[in-house]
């Protein structure tokens, strides 16, 4: 799909903007220890929407963020990050009486993670009343961070957002996480029907569809009206299937050892969307995503891997050498 609209921004990212505190590496016996010293503990930017916005901006695109934070030090930290990274915050809402969410990320030595989150924080409280819908239509692409990440952004809310985006001629991309409250794909069926590119990982997709074979998983997701499903299959790359039946795998970057997988999916989405904005082919968009994710997982924190477009270009050249065009 060619993205050619004349808009103020390239992308508007809608969803979560929080802070992560990754603890790495930890083992499963952490609670058996009275003291568990680590080399470093620090605050990093987190949340699907702001992760994508940060990486897209560093890749050279004009990005807006539509989210909600509290009127507190953590919220200020997020807004300052946006300013430093050239992210438009006109669609941001700052609410009194709300704590900006902080996620503690417990990351094992092999890069896998578990999050501890605050159910009374902004991530759980953000609702359609916090979404500046006019600001969501100012771009060529709308990226919704993740289905089920903000529990109050339910099917009704998402349909309202997506309907306005489609009226404005926008391409809609979306990711997902495992449901927090037992939701199913049927619960967001109408919202899914608006999505042009959907980015679940294989575990999430299998869980939500009840299928185990990836082609059948993809077919089930397409049955909800999604135009193209891009399933992240870890070290094997991504499996893509379109509503016209075309399906193929785009391989992952070779020789990568994961240090921290926090934000890998958000980085993939940012890379893929960058390809869309540059009018690349579907395969090339997936390659962009794979390269961006490979940089992310070699650094601690969701947005620390991609520093700028130049380093990304070098990594893409390396990928091209690994998989030369035939």
CSV table of C-alpha atoms in Angstrom, one decimal:
chain,number,residue,atom,x,y,z
A,1,UNK,CA,0.0,0.0,0.0
A,2,UNK,CA,1.5,3.3,-1.1
A,3,UNK,CA,1.3,6.1,1.5
A,4,UNK,CA,1.1,9.4,-0.4
A,5,UNK,CA,-1.2,11.7,1.6
A,6,UNK,CA,0.0,15.3,2.0
A,7,UNK,CA,-0.1,15.6,5.8
A,8,UNK,CA,1.5,17.7,8.5
A,9,UNK,CA,3.1,14.5,10.1
A,10,UNK,CA,4.2,11.2,8.7
A,11,UNK,CA,2.9,9.0,11.6
A,12,UNK,CA,0.8,9.5,14.7
A,13,UNK,CA,1.4,6.9,17.4
A,14,UNK,CA,-1.5,6.2,19.7
A,15,UNK,CA,-1.3,4.2,23.0
A,16,UNK,CA,1.0,4.0,26.0
A,17,UNK,CA,3.8,6.4,27.1
A,18,UNK,CA,5.3,5.2,30.4
A,19,UNK,CA,8.7,4.6,32.0
A,20,UNK,CA,10.4,1.2,32.2
A,21,UNK,CA,12.9,0.2,34.9
A,22,UNK,CA,14.6,-2.8,33.4
A,23,UNK,CA,16.4,-5.1,35.9
A,24,UNK,CA,18.9,-7.2,34.0
A,25,UNK,CA,20.0,-9.9,34.3
A,26,UNK,CA,17.8,-11.5,37.0
A,27,UNK,CA,17.2,-15.2,37.7
A,28,UNK,CA,14.1,-17.0,39.0
A,29,UNK,CA,15.6,-17.3,42.5
A,30,UNK,CA,15.7,-13.5,42.9
A,31,UNK,CA,13.2,-13.7,45.8
A,32,UNK,CA,15.4,-16.2,47.6
A,33,UNK,CA,18.1,-13.5,48.1
A,34,UNK,CA,18.1,-10.8,50.8
A,35,UNK,CA,20.1,-8.5,48.4
A,36,UNK,CA,20.4,-8.8,44.6
A,37,UNK,CA,23.0,-6.4,43.3
A,38,UNK,CA,22.9,-5.5,39.6
A,39,UNK,CA,25.4,-3.5,37.6
A,40,UNK,CA,22.9,-0.8,36.6
A,41,UNK,CA,19.3,0.2,37.5
A,42,UNK,CA,17.9,3.2,35.5
A,43,UNK,CA,14.8,4.7,34.1
A,44,UNK,CA,14.2,4.3,30.4
A,45,UNK,CA,11.3,5.3,28.1
A,46,UNK,CA,8.7,2.6,27.7
A,47,UNK,CA,5.3,2.0,26.3
A,48,UNK,CA,4.4,0.9,22.8
A,49,UNK,CA,3.3,4.3,21.3
A,50,UNK,CA,6.3,6.3,22.6
A,51,UNK,CA,8.7,3.5,21.7
A,52,UNK,CA,7.5,3.5,18.1
A,53,UNK,CA,7.5,7.3,18.0
A,54,UNK,CA,11.0,7.6,19.3
A,55,UNK,CA,12.5,5.1,16.8
A,56,UNK,CA,10.5,6.5,13.9
A,57,UNK,CA,11.8,10.0,14.7
A,58,UNK,CA,15.4,8.7,14.8
A,59,UNK,CA,14.8,7.1,11.4
A,60,UNK,CA,14.0,10.5,10.0
A,61,UNK,CA,10.2,10.7,10.1
A,62,UNK,CA,7.9,13.4,11.4
A,63,UNK,CA,6.0,11.8,14.3
A,64,UNK,CA,3.2,12.8,16.7
A,65,UNK,CA,2.4,11.0,20.0
A,66,UNK,CA,-1.2,10.8,21.3
A,67,UNK,CA,-1.2,9.5,24.8
A,68,UNK,CA,-1.9,10.4,28.5
A,69,UNK,CA,0.5,11.0,31.4
A,70,UNK,CA,0.1,12.2,34.9
A,71,UNK,CA,1.1,15.7,36.2
A,72,UNK,CA,4.2,14.3,37.9
A,73,UNK,CA,8.0,13.9,37.6
A,74,UNK,CA,7.6,10.7,35.5
A,75,UNK,CA,5.2,12.5,33.1
A,76,UNK,CA,7.7,15.4,32.8
A,77,UNK,CA,10.5,12.9,32.1
A,78,UNK,CA,8.4,11.5,29.2
A,79,UNK,CA,7.6,15.0,27.8
A,80,UNK,CA,11.2,16.0,28.0
A,81,UNK,CA,12.2,12.9,26.1
A,82,UNK,CA,9.7,13.8,23.4
A,83,UNK,CA,11.2,17.3,23.0
A,84,UNK,CA,14.7,15.9,22.8
A,85,UNK,CA,13.7,13.4,20.1
A,86,UNK,CA,11.6,15.8,18.0
A,87,UNK,CA,8.3,14.1,18.8
A,88,UNK,CA,5.2,16.3,18.4
A,89,UNK,CA,3.2,16.3,21.7
A,90,UNK,CA,0.2,18.4,20.7
A,91,UNK,CA,-1.9,15.3,21.1
A,92,UNK,CA,-0.6,14.5,24.6
A,93,UNK,CA,-2.9,14.9,27.6
A,94,UNK,CA,-1.5,15.6,31.1
A,95,UNK,CA,-3.9,14.7,33.9
A,96,UNK,CA,-3.9,15.8,37.5
A,97,UNK,CA,-4.5,13.0,40.1
A,98,UNK,CA,-3.1,10.3,37.9
A,99,UNK,CA,0.3,8.6,38.4
A,100,UNK,CA,2.3,8.1,35.2
A,101,UNK,CA,2.8,4.4,34.9
A,102,UNK,CA,6.1,2.8,35.7
A,103,UNK,CA,6.8,-0.8,34.6
A,104,UNK,CA,9.5,-2.9,36.3
A,105,UNK,CA,11.0,-5.2,33.7
A,106,UNK,CA,12.6,-8.4,35.1
A,107,UNK,CA,14.9,-9.5,32.3
A,108,UNK,CA,16.6,-12.9,32.3
A,109,UNK,CA,20.1,-13.6,31.0
A,110,UNK,CA,18.6,-14.8,27.7
A,111,UNK,CA,16.7,-11.6,27.1
A,112,UNK,CA,13.2,-12.7,28.1
A,113,UNK,CA,11.2,-10.5,30.3
A,114,UNK,CA,8.3,-10.2,32.8
A,115,UNK,CA,6.7,-6.8,33.7
A,116,UNK,CA,5.4,-5.6,37.0
A,117,UNK,CA,3.0,-2.8,36.5
A,118,UNK,CA,0.8,-0.4,38.5
A,119,UNK,CA,-3.0,-1.0,37.9
A,120,UNK,CA,-3.8,2.5,39.1
A,121,UNK,CA,-1.3,4.2,36.7
A,122,UNK,CA,-1.9,6.0,33.4
A,123,UNK,CA,-1.5,2.9,31.3
A,124,UNK,CA,-4.6,1.4,33.0
A,125,UNK,CA,-6.6,4.7,33.2
A,126,UNK,CA,-6.1,6.0,29.7
A,127,UNK,CA,-9.5,6.1,27.9
A,128,UNK,CA,-11.2,7.6,24.8
A,129,UNK,CA,-11.7,10.8,26.8
A,130,UNK,CA,-7.9,11.2,26.9
A,131,UNK,CA,-7.5,10.8,23.1
A,132,UNK,CA,-7.3,13.9,21.0
A,133,UNK,CA,-9.0,12.4,17.9
A,134,UNK,CA,-8.3,15.5,15.8
A,135,UNK,CA,-4.6,15.0,16.4
A,136,UNK,CA,-4.8,11.4,15.3
A,137,UNK,CA,-5.8,12.4,11.7
A,138,UNK,CA,-2.9,14.7,11.0
A,139,UNK,CA,-0.6,12.1,9.6
A,140,UNK,CA,-0.3,9.6,6.7
A,141,UNK,CA,-0.2,6.6,9.0
A,142,UNK,CA,-1.9,5.9,12.3
A,143,UNK,CA,-0.1,3.3,14.5
A,144,UNK,CA,-2.0,1.9,17.4
A,145,UNK,CA,0.6,0.6,19.8
A,146,UNK,CA,-1.1,-2.5,21.0
A,147,UNK,CA,-4.6,-4.0,21.3
A,148,UNK,CA,-5.3,-4.9,25.0
A,149,UNK,CA,-2.4,-2.8,26.4
A,150,UNK,CA,-4.7,0.0,27.6
A,151,UNK,CA,-7.7,-1.9,29.0
A,152,UNK,CA,-10.1,1.2,28.7
A,153,UNK,CA,-9.4,1.6,25.0
A,154,UNK,CA,-11.9,-1.1,24.1
A,155,UNK,CA,-13.6,-2.0,20.8
A,156,UNK,CA,-16.0,1.0,20.9
A,157,UNK,CA,-13.1,3.5,21.6
A,158,UNK,CA,-10.9,2.0,18.9
A,159,UNK,CA,-13.7,2.0,16.3
A,160,UNK,CA,-14.2,5.7,17.0
A,161,UNK,CA,-10.5,6.4,16.5
A,162,UNK,CA,-10.0,4.2,13.5
A,163,UNK,CA,-13.2,5.4,11.8
A,164,UNK,CA,-11.9,9.0,11.9
A,165,UNK,CA,-8.5,7.9,10.6
A,166,UNK,CA,-10.1,6.1,7.6
A,167,UNK,CA,-12.2,9.1,6.9
A,168,UNK,CA,-8.9,11.1,6.7
A,169,UNK,CA,-7.5,8.5,4.2
A,170,UNK,CA,-4.9,7.1,6.6
A,171,UNK,CA,-3.2,3.7,6.7
A,172,UNK,CA,-3.8,1.9,10.0
A,173,UNK,CA,-1.1,-0.3,11.7
A,174,UNK,CA,-1.5,-2.1,15.0
A,175,UNK,CA,0.3,-4.5,17.3
A,176,UNK,CA,-1.1,-6.5,20.3
A,177,UNK,CA,-0.1,-7.9,23.6
A,178,UNK,CA,-1.6,-10.8,25.5
A,179,UNK,CA,-4.9,-9.7,27.0
A,180,UNK,CA,-4.8,-8.3,30.6
A,181,UNK,CA,-8.4,-9.0,31.4
A,182,UNK,CA,-9.2,-12.1,29.4
A,183,UNK,CA,-10.3,-10.3,26.2
A,184,UNK,CA,-10.6,-12.2,22.9
A,185,UNK,CA,-10.3,-11.2,19.3
A,186,UNK,CA,-14.0,-11.4,19.1
A,187,UNK,CA,-14.2,-8.5,21.6
A,188,UNK,CA,-12.3,-6.2,19.2
A,189,UNK,CA,-13.6,-7.7,15.9
A,190,UNK,CA,-15.0,-4.5,14.5
A,191,UNK,CA,-11.8,-2.5,15.4
A,192,UNK,CA,-9.7,-5.2,13.8
A,193,UNK,CA,-11.6,-4.8,10.5
A,194,UNK,CA,-10.1,-1.3,10.1
A,195,UNK,CA,-6.5,-2.5,10.4
A,196,UNK,CA,-4.3,-2.6,7.3
A,197,UNK,CA,-1.2,-4.1,8.9
A,198,UNK,CA,-1.3,-6.2,12.1
A,199,UNK,CA,1.9,-7.2,13.9
A,200,UNK,CA,1.3,-10.0,16.6
A,201,UNK,CA,4.0,-12.3,17.7
A,202,UNK,CA,3.6,-16.1,17.3
A,203,UNK,CA,2.8,-16.8,20.9
A,204,UNK,CA,0.2,-14.0,21.1
A,205,UNK,CA,-1.4,-15.0,17.8
A,206,UNK,CA,-1.6,-18.7,18.7
A,207,UNK,CA,-3.1,-18.0,22.0
A,208,UNK,CA,-5.8,-15.7,20.5
A,209,UNK,CA,-6.7,-17.8,17.6
A,210,UNK,CA,-6.5,-21.3,19.1
A,211,UNK,CA,-4.5,-22.4,16.1
A,212,UNK,CA,-0.9,-23.7,16.3
A,213,UNK,CA,0.2,-23.8,12.6
A,214,UNK,CA,1.3,-20.3,11.6
A,215,UNK,CA,-0.5,-20.3,8.2
A,216,UNK,CA,-3.8,-21.2,10.0
A,217,UNK,CA,-3.1,-18.6,12.6
A,218,UNK,CA,-2.7,-16.0,9.9
A,219,UNK,CA,-5.9,-17.1,8.1
A,220,UNK,CA,-7.9,-16.8,11.3
A,221,UNK,CA,-6.7,-13.3,11.9
A,222,UNK,CA,-7.4,-12.3,8.3
A,223,UNK,CA,-11.0,-13.6,8.8
A,224,UNK,CA,-11.6,-10.5,11.1
A,225,UNK,CA,-11.0,-8.2,8.1
A,226,UNK,CA,-7.4,-7.4,8.7
A,227,UNK,CA,-5.8,-6.6,5.3
A,228,UNK,CA,-2.3,-8.0,6.0
A,229,UNK,CA,-1.0,-10.0,9.0
A,230,UNK,CA,2.7,-9.9,9.9
A,231,UNK,CA,3.5,-12.5,12.5
A,232,UNK,CA,6.8,-12.2,14.3
A,233,UNK,CA,8.3,-15.7,14.6
A,234,UNK,CA,11.4,-14.9,16.6
A,235,UNK,CA,14.8,-16.0,15.2
A,236,UNK,CA,13.0,-17.1,12.0
A,237,UNK,CA,11.9,-13.6,11.1
A,238,UNK,CA,8.3,-12.9,10.2
A,239,UNK,CA,5.5,-14.7,8.4
A,240,UNK,CA,3.3,-12.5,6.2
A,241,UNK,CA,0.0,-13.2,4.7
A,242,UNK,CA,-2.3,-10.9,2.8
A,243,UNK,CA,-6.1,-11.1,2.3
A,244,UNK,CA,-5.4,-12.0,-1.4
A,245,UNK,CA,-3.8,-15.2,-0.2
A,246,UNK,CA,-0.1,-14.3,-0.9
A,247,UNK,CA,2.1,-15.6,1.9
A,248,UNK,CA,5.9,-15.7,2.5
A,249,UNK,CA,8.6,-15.5,5.2
A,250,UNK,CA,11.1,-12.7,5.6
A,251,UNK,CA,14.2,-14.0,7.5
A,252,UNK,CA,15.6,-12.3,10.6
A,253,UNK,CA,19.1,-10.8,10.8
A,254,UNK,CA,21.8,-13.5,11.3
A,255,UNK,CA,24.3,-13.6,14.1
A,256,UNK,CA,22.3,-11.7,16.7
A,257,UNK,CA,22.5,-12.5,20.5
A,258,UNK,CA,19.6,-11.0,22.4
A,259,UNK,CA,20.6,-8.9,25.5
A,260,UNK,CA,17.1,-7.4,26.2
A,261,UNK,CA,13.9,-8.1,24.2
A,262,UNK,CA,11.9,-5.3,25.8
A,263,UNK,CA,10.5,-3.2,23.0
A,264,UNK,CA,11.6,-5.5,20.2
A,265,UNK,CA,8.1,-5.7,18.7
A,266,UNK,CA,7.7,-1.9,18.9
A,267,UNK,CA,11.0,-1.5,17.1
A,268,UNK,CA,9.9,-3.9,14.4
A,269,UNK,CA,6.6,-2.0,13.9
A,270,UNK,CA,8.6,1.3,13.7
A,271,UNK,CA,10.9,-0.2,11.1
A,272,UNK,CA,8.0,-1.6,9.1
A,273,UNK,CA,6.2,1.7,9.1
A,274,UNK,CA,9.3,3.5,8.0
A,275,UNK,CA,9.3,1.2,5.0
A,276,UNK,CA,5.7,2.1,4.3
A,277,UNK,CA,6.4,5.8,4.4
A,278,UNK,CA,9.3,5.3,1.9
A,279,UNK,CA,6.9,3.3,-0.4
A,280,UNK,CA,8.9,0.1,-0.1
A,281,UNK,CA,7.5,-3.2,-1.1
A,282,UNK,CA,5.9,-5.4,1.6
A,283,UNK,CA,9.0,-7.6,1.7
A,284,UNK,CA,11.2,-4.6,2.1
A,285,UNK,CA,9.0,-3.2,4.9
A,286,UNK,CA,9.4,-6.5,6.8
A,287,UNK,CA,13.2,-6.3,6.2
A,288,UNK,CA,13.2,-2.8,7.7
A,289,UNK,CA,11.3,-4.2,10.7
A,290,UNK,CA,13.7,-7.1,11.2
A,291,UNK,CA,16.8,-4.9,11.0
A,292,UNK,CA,15.3,-2.4,13.5
A,293,UNK,CA,14.4,-5.1,15.9
A,294,UNK,CA,17.9,-6.6,15.7
A,295,UNK,CA,19.3,-3.3,16.9
A,296,UNK,CA,16.8,-3.1,19.7
A,297,UNK,CA,17.5,-6.5,21.3
A,298,UNK,CA,21.3,-5.8,21.5
A,299,UNK,CA,20.8,-2.9,23.9
A,300,UNK,CA,19.1,-2.6,27.3
A,301,UNK,CA,15.9,-0.6,27.1
A,302,UNK,CA,13.2,-0.3,24.5
A,303,UNK,CA,14.6,2.8,22.6
A,304,UNK,CA,18.3,2.6,23.2
A,305,UNK,CA,19.2,0.4,20.2
A,306,UNK,CA,18.5,2.7,17.3
A,307,UNK,CA,20.6,5.9,17.8
A,308,UNK,CA,20.1,7.5,14.4
A,309,UNK,CA,19.5,6.7,10.7
A,310,UNK,CA,23.2,6.4,9.9
A,311,UNK,CA,23.7,3.4,12.2
A,312,UNK,CA,20.5,1.9,11.0
A,313,UNK,CA,21.6,2.3,7.3
A,314,UNK,CA,24.8,0.4,8.2
A,315,UNK,CA,22.9,-2.4,9.7
A,316,UNK,CA,20.6,-2.6,6.7
A,317,UNK,CA,23.7,-2.9,4.4
A,318,UNK,CA,24.8,-5.8,6.6
A,319,UNK,CA,21.4,-7.4,6.2
A,320,UNK,CA,21.6,-7.0,2.4
A,321,UNK,CA,24.9,-8.8,2.4
A,322,UNK,CA,23.4,-11.6,4.4
A,323,UNK,CA,20.5,-11.9,2.0
A,324,UNK,CA,21.6,-10.6,-1.4
A,325,UNK,CA,18.8,-9.9,-3.9
A,326,UNK,CA,18.6,-12.8,-6.4
